Every structure is written in structure tokens, then in C-alpha cells.
């Protein structure tokens, strides 16, 4: 019987065209599958908990692959890390149940978005945050974020023309569990959002719209109206990919 | 009369062979001089407060160049930043006195060295700290660091065969003003050292030796004996360049 190996994978997305395997492009999934083939000799697919855009990072993306081999899970962890490039690290490997699937079994995800207001912007931070020269109004952003929590149709924050065909009939309705903002260093904040699922570009479009509010261009009522409009054109611009981190994917035990 | 323009420059040293201009190598000084030539049309040398090794970063290196042009200082800042690559940023530009020299006028420097004990190591931090899987004994390191403060001969921490001919008769004697250790995030510390000058590899060799103490391989007395030996062979290994940041250069007013 095949073993189902579940992985948690951290990566620096800077050098990659996102998660999903693409011909003649470097992707996280592509690198992982190449490493699994080298380690096990088996041509396995590595499935992830979802896609990430080019330039987006992860502290813990969940992925899984099947193997007929008998390398113990901690040997798989060490073996993959010895093959993978420096910017992709397997942080956990375990034998999962046969019916575990990183995407279908997921019950929630946490994303973090880092903003930095250091001026001038520090070059050693440029790949891991959105650097802006003027600090937005944090309280105004927090007031808007409270409106995100709960079960809503998030069409306004979905990349246009991009509905995932695997969305299983939920349409654009998702439940946001928590939406908060915490200071990060002297000149930055981290926006952290958890929910049962996220549409394409959803977090980046939320952040871009919150920044509009933080710059005094949108009130909390207008933010609520953006959500109610169910229209991408009502929301703000898409925040840059480099500030976004997939922090964790949650599963039932 | 020529103007003497002083700059503070932040850079991500990852992609560079250090500060100093070298033929057919990318260096910070080389990039700055190319940008100054493009901006002013003058073939000026850009002098720095000192050299940095390949891979070392800076939050504020001081540099200066002479110009006969009349671009105001803030125009020079904006102009250079529009020409320079993303990983080098001019954070300040001012008209300095004619006799200001970034190295000769300097009275002190602050270096910071970042350690991370996150396990497994996060790929998004790999270029900006020394990632070690086992947390060293922080108290043991602090006890050793106290021995650094004051006026000492630091030959034991100097890269062998590397005395700077411009060292102006001080030999390897330097004065350390402060040496401390502060937590950084959940799983890291920053070692910060200020002094009137630093020998080649001095901070990295100090950090490498402190880690020996932090791993229980050296007592504070043995650390003091390493300093007293005035022999590079007595000290620990050189810590990786990627954890080191030149934070600030100080001048008399």
C-alpha cells in the first residue's frame, strides 16, 4: 500500500512563478516534485493546499505526495532538504492517513501581510514587505478590518475572471475567522487574516483597499459598501505579492 | 569650489563582492561611482567609511564624493536612488565641509550581527542572519561580551595577514564602547558592538568565538585568554557574512 507523506514547506517566493507547476518556469511545486523524484525514484505528484502567486512567501504551506518507498518520514525531510534549493525548506514531514488531501482536507488558512513605513526604505527588507513612505492611519484600517469577520461574499476582493473551477459551489462566499493588525518592529505592521478559504488575490486586494482607508480616501462605511458591491471595480488596488506570507494551513485532527 | 557631498547608504550586500571597487566584480562602491557619473557627468571617486566584506549588509554606511555641479543635496539623493539598483539606497545626502572624509573623520561605528535559532530555518531569513539549529547559551555569551569593552589589542580577532596599511599606527588596538545582546523576534538575538574602529573580520571572528562559548566549549576566562593571546589561531571560526550589518558610522559635530 502506498504511503501518503504530508509536508509543511516554507519558501521564499522571490525567485518563483508561484506554487503551481508550469512548463519552463521555476515554481515551488515543480522544485518539490523534482526533489521527490530524485529522492524516491518515483514520479509522484506533489499536491498543495492551494496556489500562491509569483513572489508570495510561505512559512508553512501544506503539501503531500504518495510513495511506495520505505524511507522514514524524518529521512524524507532531511533528504528533500539536501536536494531542494536554499529558498525552499521542508519544515515537517509525517505519514498521513490515506485519505488526507492538503487542499480538500483543509479547514482554514492564515495569511500575514507585512507593511513597512521605514523611510527611506531599507533594501534588506525590500523582498518581504510592502514599503510605503507614508504611514497610513492604523486605527482607520483596524475599524475596516472588523467588517471582514464573518461569512460574506467576497467577490469585490476576487481577481476578475479567475474563479477556481474547484471552488465546490461556494461561489465567492468565505468565512473570515479573525482579521487583525499587529505592530512589527519600529516602522511596520503585520496584517493577519484567518478564514476557511481565500479567493485568488483576496488578501492582496483586501490589503490594497485597507491602505486606501488608511490614507483617508475611504471610510469604514465605504469599506463595507465595497464588500456589499460584490464588484472588483469597487475595491482598491492589489497590494504587491512580496508582502504576503501563507503562515499556516489548518486541518481537523 | 568643489562641493563635498556626504551620503548615508543602506545596502543589501547579498549580490555584491563587498564595498570596495574591483575590476569585473559588482561592488557597492562601483555601483555608487557609476551612479554618480551618470547623475553629474563627473568622474568622481566615492569614498566610504571603510570596507565591508562580500555579503555584509549596511543600514547606514557613510560615503562622500566631490562635485562641481549644482544639483541640490535632496536632488542628488533622489537622482542617485533613481539610478541605483533596488538593493542600494541612499538614505541621506548633505553638503559636508570641504575637509570631511568618511573614513578619516569617523570617530566610531556600530555593527549588528543577527542570529536565528528558528528550527527548521526559515528561507525568508536566510540572507540576513546566521541560522543555527541549536540555541546557544545566551548568558554565557553575555558574560564573555563584557570582556570586550575597553581598549584592547584585538589581534586574536583580526583576519590573518590582513592589516590595513592605513591603520595609522594603531596596530590592532581598538576601543570597544559597548557590546550587548538583545532578543530579536521569537527565535533570534542581535549582537551589537560599537567602537572606535574594527579590524578586518573582527566582528565576525568575535561572533564565531562567542558561539563557541554559547555552545559550552569555552568559559569566560578562556574567552579572556583568547583575547590576551593576540593570536588568530586562539579564537573561534569566522561567522558568516550574511548576518552582519554596519548600522551606523559616527562623526564629531
PDB file of C-alpha atoms in Angstrom, chain A:
ATOM      1  CA  UNK A   1       0.000   0.000   0.000  1.00  0.00           C
ATOM      2  CA  UNK A   2       1.201   3.480  -0.863  1.00  0.00           C
ATOM      3  CA  UNK A   3       2.172   5.826   1.939  1.00  0.00           C
ATOM      4  CA  UNK A   4       0.750   9.369   1.913  1.00  0.00           C
ATOM      5  CA  UNK A   5       3.501  11.743   3.050  1.00  0.00           C
ATOM      6  CA  UNK A   6       2.343  15.147   4.325  1.00  0.00           C
ATOM      7  CA  UNK A   7       4.824  18.026   4.307  1.00  0.00           C
ATOM      8  CA  UNK A   8       4.939  21.525   5.698  1.00  0.00           C
ATOM      9  CA  UNK A   9       7.045  23.664   3.425  1.00  0.00           C
ATOM     10  CA  UNK A  10       8.485  27.157   3.976  1.00  0.00           C
ATOM     11  CA  UNK A  11       9.643  29.101   0.963  1.00  0.00           C
ATOM     12  CA  UNK A  12      10.952  32.434  -0.195  1.00  0.00           C
ATOM     13  CA  UNK A  13       8.778  33.067  -3.245  1.00  0.00           C
ATOM     14  CA  UNK A  14      11.001  35.793  -4.710  1.00  0.00           C
ATOM     15  CA  UNK A  15      12.600  33.653  -7.405  1.00  0.00           C
ATOM     16  CA  UNK A  16       9.477  31.638  -8.324  1.00  0.00           C
ATOM     17  CA  UNK A  17       6.481  31.962 -10.622  1.00  0.00           C
ATOM     18  CA  UNK A  18       4.232  30.904  -7.760  1.00  0.00           C
ATOM     19  CA  UNK A  19       3.304  27.492  -6.411  1.00  0.00           C
ATOM     20  CA  UNK A  20       1.787  25.739  -9.398  1.00  0.00           C
ATOM     21  CA  UNK A  21       3.852  23.646 -11.799  1.00  0.00           C
ATOM     22  CA  UNK A  22       4.339  25.391 -15.166  1.00  0.00           C
ATOM     23  CA  UNK A  23       6.337  24.407 -18.197  1.00  0.00           C
ATOM     24  CA  UNK A  24       9.715  26.163 -18.407  1.00  0.00           C
ATOM     25  CA  UNK A  25       9.096  28.264 -15.293  1.00  0.00           C
ATOM     26  CA  UNK A  26      10.549  27.777 -11.839  1.00  0.00           C
ATOM     27  CA  UNK A  27       7.736  27.012  -9.411  1.00  0.00           C
ATOM     28  CA  UNK A  28       7.618  25.666  -5.857  1.00  0.00           C
ATOM     29  CA  UNK A  29       5.575  22.628  -6.850  1.00  0.00           C
ATOM     30  CA  UNK A  30       7.966  21.958  -9.723  1.00  0.00           C
ATOM     31  CA  UNK A  31      11.012  22.058  -7.436  1.00  0.00           C
ATOM     32  CA  UNK A  32       9.333  19.800  -4.863  1.00  0.00           C
ATOM     33  CA  UNK A  33       8.316  17.241  -7.469  1.00  0.00           C
ATOM     34  CA  UNK A  34      11.836  17.211  -8.920  1.00  0.00           C
ATOM     35  CA  UNK A  35      13.247  16.668  -5.410  1.00  0.00           C
ATOM     36  CA  UNK A  36      10.758  13.848  -4.654  1.00  0.00           C
ATOM     37  CA  UNK A  37      11.670  12.096  -7.913  1.00  0.00           C
ATOM     38  CA  UNK A  38      15.374  12.364  -7.080  1.00  0.00           C
ATOM     39  CA  UNK A  39      14.856  11.093  -3.533  1.00  0.00           C
ATOM     40  CA  UNK A  40      12.378   8.259  -4.159  1.00  0.00           C
ATOM     41  CA  UNK A  41      12.884   7.439  -7.828  1.00  0.00           C
ATOM     42  CA  UNK A  42       9.091   7.632  -8.141  1.00  0.00           C
ATOM     43  CA  UNK A  43       7.356  10.062 -10.470  1.00  0.00           C
ATOM     44  CA  UNK A  44       4.923  11.384  -7.821  1.00  0.00           C
ATOM     45  CA  UNK A  45       2.727  14.459  -7.992  1.00  0.00           C
ATOM     46  CA  UNK A  46       3.067  16.814  -5.019  1.00  0.00           C
ATOM     47  CA  UNK A  47      -0.279  18.409  -4.195  1.00  0.00           C
ATOM     48  CA  UNK A  48      -0.521  21.637  -2.216  1.00  0.00           C
ATOM     49  CA  UNK A  49      -3.188  23.240  -0.047  1.00  0.00           C
ATOM     50  CA  UNK A  50      -3.711  25.887  -2.709  1.00  0.00           C
ATOM     51  CA  UNK A  51      -1.878  28.049  -5.180  1.00  0.00           C
ATOM     52  CA  UNK A  52       0.260  31.020  -4.311  1.00  0.00           C
ATOM     53  CA  UNK A  53       1.063  33.882  -6.691  1.00  0.00           C
ATOM     54  CA  UNK A  54       4.526  34.654  -8.033  1.00  0.00           C
ATOM     55  CA  UNK A  55       6.586  36.340  -5.321  1.00  0.00           C
ATOM     56  CA  UNK A  56       4.354  35.266  -2.393  1.00  0.00           C
ATOM     57  CA  UNK A  57       6.149  33.556   0.512  1.00  0.00           C
ATOM     58  CA  UNK A  58       5.138  30.772   2.899  1.00  0.00           C
ATOM     59  CA  UNK A  59       6.090  29.932   6.449  1.00  0.00           C
ATOM     60  CA  UNK A  60       4.129  26.657   6.244  1.00  0.00           C
ATOM     61  CA  UNK A  61       2.403  25.532   3.063  1.00  0.00           C
ATOM     62  CA  UNK A  62       0.998  22.021   3.419  1.00  0.00           C
ATOM     63  CA  UNK A  63       1.669  19.541   0.626  1.00  0.00           C
ATOM     64  CA  UNK A  64       1.518  15.772   0.177  1.00  0.00           C
ATOM     65  CA  UNK A  65       2.682  13.018  -2.143  1.00  0.00           C
ATOM     66  CA  UNK A  66       2.310   9.234  -2.375  1.00  0.00           C
ATOM     67  CA  UNK A  67       5.276   6.880  -2.239  1.00  0.00           C
ATOM     68  CA  UNK A  68       5.836   3.138  -2.281  1.00  0.00           C
ATOM     69  CA  UNK A  69       9.275   3.575  -0.727  1.00  0.00           C
ATOM     70  CA  UNK A  70      10.193   2.952   2.900  1.00  0.00           C
ATOM     71  CA  UNK A  71      12.324   5.985   3.764  1.00  0.00           C
ATOM     72  CA  UNK A  72      11.145   7.079   7.238  1.00  0.00           C
ATOM     73  CA  UNK A  73       9.431  10.477   7.390  1.00  0.00           C
ATOM     74  CA  UNK A  74      12.370  12.221   9.063  1.00  0.00           C
ATOM     75  CA  UNK A  75      14.667  10.793   6.398  1.00  0.00           C
ATOM     76  CA  UNK A  76      12.330  12.245   3.759  1.00  0.00           C
ATOM     77  CA  UNK A  77      12.586  15.640   5.482  1.00  0.00           C
ATOM     78  CA  UNK A  78      16.383  15.553   5.556  1.00  0.00           C
ATOM     79  CA  UNK A  79      16.646  14.045   2.083  1.00  0.00           C
ATOM     80  CA  UNK A  80      14.384  16.624   0.435  1.00  0.00           C
ATOM     81  CA  UNK A  81      16.178  19.491   2.208  1.00  0.00           C
ATOM     82  CA  UNK A  82      19.530  18.221   0.946  1.00  0.00           C
ATOM     83  CA  UNK A  83      18.197  18.317  -2.630  1.00  0.00           C
ATOM     84  CA  UNK A  84      15.993  21.449  -2.572  1.00  0.00           C
ATOM     85  CA  UNK A  85      17.430  24.914  -3.264  1.00  0.00           C
ATOM     86  CA  UNK A  86      18.138  27.195  -0.263  1.00  0.00           C
ATOM     87  CA  UNK A  87      14.897  29.119  -0.667  1.00  0.00           C
ATOM     88  CA  UNK A  88      12.601  26.102  -0.155  1.00  0.00           C
ATOM     89  CA  UNK A  89      12.741  24.229   3.171  1.00  0.00           C
ATOM     90  CA  UNK A  90      10.656  21.259   4.313  1.00  0.00           C
ATOM     91  CA  UNK A  91       9.926  22.021   7.977  1.00  0.00           C
ATOM     92  CA  UNK A  92       7.852  18.906   8.761  1.00  0.00           C
ATOM     93  CA  UNK A  93       7.205  15.512   7.170  1.00  0.00           C
ATOM     94  CA  UNK A  94       4.813  12.882   8.540  1.00  0.00           C
ATOM     95  CA  UNK A  95       2.961   9.789   7.388  1.00  0.00           C
ATOM     96  CA  UNK A  96      -0.628  10.938   6.927  1.00  0.00           C
ATOM     97  CA  UNK A  97      -3.798   8.879   6.552  1.00  0.00           C
ATOM     98  CA  UNK A  98      -4.544   7.528   3.073  1.00  0.00           C
ATOM     99  CA  UNK A  99      -7.425   9.951   2.609  1.00  0.00           C
ATOM    100  CA  UNK A 100      -5.558  13.081   3.695  1.00  0.00           C
ATOM    101  CA  UNK A 101      -5.512  15.735   0.950  1.00  0.00           C
ATOM    102  CA  UNK A 102      -3.744  19.075   1.560  1.00  0.00           C
ATOM    103  CA  UNK A 103      -6.481  21.105  -0.162  1.00  0.00           C
ATOM    104  CA  UNK A 104      -9.638  19.072   0.334  1.00  0.00           C
ATOM    105  CA  UNK A 105      -8.898  18.297   3.987  1.00  0.00           C
ATOM    106  CA  UNK A 106      -8.002  21.888   4.894  1.00  0.00           C
ATOM    107  CA  UNK A 107     -10.409  23.685   7.238  1.00  0.00           C
ATOM    108  CA  UNK A 108      -8.640  27.043   7.341  1.00  0.00           C
ATOM    109  CA  UNK A 109      -5.630  29.149   6.446  1.00  0.00           C
ATOM    110  CA  UNK A 110      -3.772  32.056   7.999  1.00  0.00           C
ATOM    111  CA  UNK A 111      -2.187  34.729   5.831  1.00  0.00           C
ATOM    112  CA  UNK A 112       0.029  37.571   7.022  1.00  0.00           C
ATOM    113  CA  UNK A 113       0.815  40.723   5.080  1.00  0.00           C
ATOM    114  CA  UNK A 114       3.781  42.858   6.123  1.00  0.00           C
ATOM    115  CA  UNK A 115       3.874  46.631   5.656  1.00  0.00           C
ATOM    116  CA  UNK A 116       6.930  48.765   6.332  1.00  0.00           C
ATOM    117  CA  UNK A 117       6.893  52.555   6.749  1.00  0.00           C
ATOM    118  CA  UNK A 118      10.634  52.974   7.277  1.00  0.00           C
ATOM    119  CA  UNK A 119      11.769  55.965   5.262  1.00  0.00           C
ATOM    120  CA  UNK A 120      13.898  55.726   3.291  1.00  0.00           C
ATOM    121  CA  UNK A 121      13.000  52.095   2.654  1.00  0.00           C
ATOM    122  CA  UNK A 122      15.628  49.565   3.757  1.00  0.00           C
ATOM    123  CA  UNK A 123      16.993  47.414   0.918  1.00  0.00           C
ATOM    124  CA  UNK A 124      17.358  44.367   3.192  1.00  0.00           C
ATOM    125  CA  UNK A 125      13.564  44.379   3.732  1.00  0.00           C
ATOM    126  CA  UNK A 126      12.509  45.025   0.146  1.00  0.00           C
ATOM    127  CA  UNK A 127      11.666  41.421  -0.759  1.00  0.00           C
ATOM    128  CA  UNK A 128       9.493  40.694   2.299  1.00  0.00           C
ATOM    129  CA  UNK A 129       7.135  43.650   2.754  1.00  0.00           C
ATOM    130  CA  UNK A 130       5.287  46.456   1.022  1.00  0.00           C
ATOM    131  CA  UNK A 131       7.465  49.502   1.613  1.00  0.00           C
ATOM    132  CA  UNK A 132       5.498  52.734   1.760  1.00  0.00           C
ATOM    133  CA  UNK A 133       6.924  56.124   2.603  1.00  0.00           C
ATOM    134  CA  UNK A 134       3.898  57.462   4.500  1.00  0.00           C
ATOM    135  CA  UNK A 135       2.425  55.608   7.465  1.00  0.00           C
ATOM    136  CA  UNK A 136      -1.306  55.005   6.972  1.00  0.00           C
ATOM    137  CA  UNK A 137      -3.890  55.605   9.693  1.00  0.00           C
ATOM    138  CA  UNK A 138      -3.716  52.281  11.558  1.00  0.00           C
ATOM    139  CA  UNK A 139      -6.905  52.846  13.557  1.00  0.00           C
ATOM    140  CA  UNK A 140      -8.874  53.542  10.397  1.00  0.00           C
ATOM    141  CA  UNK A 141      -7.566  50.290   8.929  1.00  0.00           C
ATOM    142  CA  UNK A 142      -8.482  48.331  12.076  1.00  0.00           C
ATOM    143  CA  UNK A 143     -12.022  49.692  12.011  1.00  0.00           C
ATOM    144  CA  UNK A 144     -12.416  48.450   8.441  1.00  0.00           C
ATOM    145  CA  UNK A 145     -10.882  45.070   9.225  1.00  0.00           C
ATOM    146  CA  UNK A 146     -13.565  44.353  11.805  1.00  0.00           C
ATOM    147  CA  UNK A 147     -16.084  44.382   8.922  1.00  0.00           C
ATOM    148  CA  UNK A 148     -14.298  41.446   7.261  1.00  0.00           C
ATOM    149  CA  UNK A 149     -15.012  38.966  10.040  1.00  0.00           C
ATOM    150  CA  UNK A 150     -17.869  36.530   9.410  1.00  0.00           C
ATOM    151  CA  UNK A 151     -19.486  34.843   6.423  1.00  0.00           C
ATOM    152  CA  UNK A 152     -19.568  37.131   3.390  1.00  0.00           C
ATOM    153  CA  UNK A 153     -19.497  37.162  -0.379  1.00  0.00           C
ATOM    154  CA  UNK A 154     -16.001  38.443  -1.162  1.00  0.00           C
ATOM    155  CA  UNK A 155     -16.472  38.948  -4.941  1.00  0.00           C
ATOM    156  CA  UNK A 156     -15.207  42.530  -4.567  1.00  0.00           C
ATOM    157  CA  UNK A 157     -11.812  41.210  -3.496  1.00  0.00           C
ATOM    158  CA  UNK A 158     -11.541  38.421  -6.065  1.00  0.00           C
ATOM    159  CA  UNK A 159      -9.213  38.759  -9.061  1.00  0.00           C
ATOM    160  CA  UNK A 160     -11.540  39.306 -12.019  1.00  0.00           C
ATOM    161  CA  UNK A 161     -12.228  36.342 -14.293  1.00  0.00           C
ATOM    162  CA  UNK A 162     -10.378  33.961 -12.015  1.00  0.00           C
ATOM    163  CA  UNK A 163     -12.898  31.725 -10.240  1.00  0.00           C
ATOM    164  CA  UNK A 164     -11.238  28.447  -9.374  1.00  0.00           C
ATOM    165  CA  UNK A 165     -13.312  25.685 -11.006  1.00  0.00           C
ATOM    166  CA  UNK A 166     -12.628  23.534  -7.911  1.00  0.00           C
ATOM    167  CA  UNK A 167     -14.375  26.036  -5.636  1.00  0.00           C
ATOM    168  CA  UNK A 168     -17.065  23.421  -4.973  1.00  0.00           C
ATOM    169  CA  UNK A 169     -20.117  25.583  -5.315  1.00  0.00           C
ATOM    170  CA  UNK A 170     -19.239  28.049  -2.604  1.00  0.00           C
ATOM    171  CA  UNK A 171     -19.001  30.823  -5.173  1.00  0.00           C
ATOM    172  CA  UNK A 172     -17.235  33.757  -3.569  1.00  0.00           C
ATOM    173  CA  UNK A 173     -18.663  33.154  -0.102  1.00  0.00           C
ATOM    174  CA  UNK A 174     -15.995  32.611   2.524  1.00  0.00           C
ATOM    175  CA  UNK A 175     -15.879  32.848   6.308  1.00  0.00           C
ATOM    176  CA  UNK A 176     -13.220  35.057   7.867  1.00  0.00           C
ATOM    177  CA  UNK A 177     -12.458  33.918  11.432  1.00  0.00           C
ATOM    178  CA  UNK A 178     -10.086  36.699  12.514  1.00  0.00           C
ATOM    179  CA  UNK A 179      -8.678  39.876  10.968  1.00  0.00           C
ATOM    180  CA  UNK A 180      -6.123  41.828  12.963  1.00  0.00           C
ATOM    181  CA  UNK A 181      -3.212  44.140  12.806  1.00  0.00           C
ATOM    182  CA  UNK A 182      -0.083  43.952  14.989  1.00  0.00           C
ATOM    183  CA  UNK A 183       2.988  46.197  15.160  1.00  0.00           C
ATOM    184  CA  UNK A 184       6.167  44.755  13.629  1.00  0.00           C
ATOM    185  CA  UNK A 185       9.426  46.407  14.598  1.00  0.00           C
ATOM    186  CA  UNK A 186       9.648  50.202  14.877  1.00  0.00           C
ATOM    187  CA  UNK A 187       8.190  51.065  11.498  1.00  0.00           C
ATOM    188  CA  UNK A 188       5.930  48.289  10.389  1.00  0.00           C
ATOM    189  CA  UNK A 189       2.720  46.361  10.906  1.00  0.00           C
ATOM    190  CA  UNK A 190       1.552  42.856  10.094  1.00  0.00           C
ATOM    191  CA  UNK A 191      -1.992  42.374   8.853  1.00  0.00           C
ATOM    192  CA  UNK A 192      -3.106  38.844   9.730  1.00  0.00           C
ATOM    193  CA  UNK A 193      -6.266  37.211   8.382  1.00  0.00           C
ATOM    194  CA  UNK A 194      -7.573  33.707   9.012  1.00  0.00           C
ATOM    195  CA  UNK A 195     -10.517  32.063   7.294  1.00  0.00           C
ATOM    196  CA  UNK A 196     -11.948  28.886   5.839  1.00  0.00           C
ATOM    197  CA  UNK A 197     -10.705  29.757   2.361  1.00  0.00           C
ATOM    198  CA  UNK A 198      -9.444  32.602   0.223  1.00  0.00           C
ATOM    199  CA  UNK A 199     -10.203  33.653  -3.351  1.00  0.00           C
ATOM    200  CA  UNK A 200      -7.480  34.468  -5.833  1.00  0.00           C
ATOM    201  CA  UNK A 201      -5.748  37.768  -4.860  1.00  0.00           C
ATOM    202  CA  UNK A 202      -8.242  38.145  -1.988  1.00  0.00           C
ATOM    203  CA  UNK A 203      -5.745  39.036   0.746  1.00  0.00           C
ATOM    204  CA  UNK A 204      -3.761  41.348  -1.536  1.00  0.00           C
ATOM    205  CA  UNK A 205      -6.939  43.105  -2.681  1.00  0.00           C
ATOM    206  CA  UNK A 206      -8.134  43.468   0.924  1.00  0.00           C
ATOM    207  CA  UNK A 207      -4.762  44.985   1.891  1.00  0.00           C
ATOM    208  CA  UNK A 208      -4.782  47.359  -1.094  1.00  0.00           C
ATOM    209  CA  UNK A 209      -8.273  48.519  -0.095  1.00  0.00           C
ATOM    210  CA  UNK A 210      -7.374  48.870   3.604  1.00  0.00           C
ATOM    211  CA  UNK A 211      -4.484  51.120   2.575  1.00  0.00           C
ATOM    212  CA  UNK A 212      -6.992  53.350   0.757  1.00  0.00           C
ATOM    213  CA  UNK A 213      -8.837  53.648   4.077  1.00  0.00           C
ATOM    214  CA  UNK A 214      -5.542  54.208   5.911  1.00  0.00           C
ATOM    215  CA  UNK A 215      -4.782  57.094   3.557  1.00  0.00           C
ATOM    216  CA  UNK A 216      -8.096  58.765   4.349  1.00  0.00           C
ATOM    217  CA  UNK A 217      -9.631  58.004   0.967  1.00  0.00           C
ATOM    218  CA  UNK A 218     -12.295  55.610   2.309  1.00  0.00           C
ATOM    219  CA  UNK A 219     -14.400  55.475   5.489  1.00  0.00           C
ATOM    220  CA  UNK A 220     -15.374  52.255   7.294  1.00  0.00           C
ATOM    221  CA  UNK A 221     -18.892  52.670   5.836  1.00  0.00           C
ATOM    222  CA  UNK A 222     -17.427  52.958   2.356  1.00  0.00           C
ATOM    223  CA  UNK A 223     -15.304  49.862   3.051  1.00  0.00           C
ATOM    224  CA  UNK A 224     -18.479  47.955   3.990  1.00  0.00           C
ATOM    225  CA  UNK A 225     -20.095  49.268   0.804  1.00  0.00           C
ATOM    226  CA  UNK A 226     -17.134  47.953  -1.230  1.00  0.00           C
ATOM    227  CA  UNK A 227     -17.789  44.482   0.238  1.00  0.00           C
ATOM    228  CA  UNK A 228     -21.512  44.751  -0.409  1.00  0.00           C
ATOM    229  CA  UNK A 229     -20.965  45.798  -4.034  1.00  0.00           C
ATOM    230  CA  UNK A 230     -19.644  42.307  -4.978  1.00  0.00           C
ATOM    231  CA  UNK A 231     -17.694  44.050  -7.706  1.00  0.00           C
ATOM    232  CA  UNK A 232     -13.909  44.017  -8.060  1.00  0.00           C
ATOM    233  CA  UNK A 233     -14.038  47.540  -9.527  1.00  0.00           C
ATOM    234  CA  UNK A 234     -15.339  48.895  -6.202  1.00  0.00           C
ATOM    235  CA  UNK A 235     -12.239  47.818  -4.253  1.00  0.00           C
ATOM    236  CA  UNK A 236      -8.718  49.259  -4.138  1.00  0.00           C
ATOM    237  CA  UNK A 237      -5.593  48.156  -5.993  1.00  0.00           C
ATOM    238  CA  UNK A 238      -3.888  44.779  -5.498  1.00  0.00           C
ATOM    239  CA  UNK A 239      -1.079  45.011  -2.908  1.00  0.00           C
ATOM    240  CA  UNK A 240       2.337  43.717  -4.069  1.00  0.00           C
ATOM    241  CA  UNK A 241       2.951  39.958  -3.761  1.00  0.00           C
ATOM    242  CA  UNK A 242       6.235  40.332  -1.865  1.00  0.00           C
ATOM    243  CA  UNK A 243       4.493  41.371   1.393  1.00  0.00           C
ATOM    244  CA  UNK A 244       2.277  38.271   1.572  1.00  0.00           C
ATOM    245  CA  UNK A 245       3.078  35.163   3.644  1.00  0.00           C
ATOM    246  CA  UNK A 246       0.988  31.989   3.862  1.00  0.00           C
ATOM    247  CA  UNK A 247       1.554  31.339   7.558  1.00  0.00           C
ATOM    248  CA  UNK A 248      -0.339  28.118   8.209  1.00  0.00           C
ATOM    249  CA  UNK A 249      -2.946  25.711   6.877  1.00  0.00           C
ATOM    250  CA  UNK A 250      -5.234  24.100   9.437  1.00  0.00           C
ATOM    251  CA  UNK A 251      -6.741  20.603   9.452  1.00  0.00           C
ATOM    252  CA  UNK A 252      -9.152  18.642  11.591  1.00  0.00           C
ATOM    253  CA  UNK A 253      -7.468  16.145  13.863  1.00  0.00           C
TER     254      UNK A 253
END
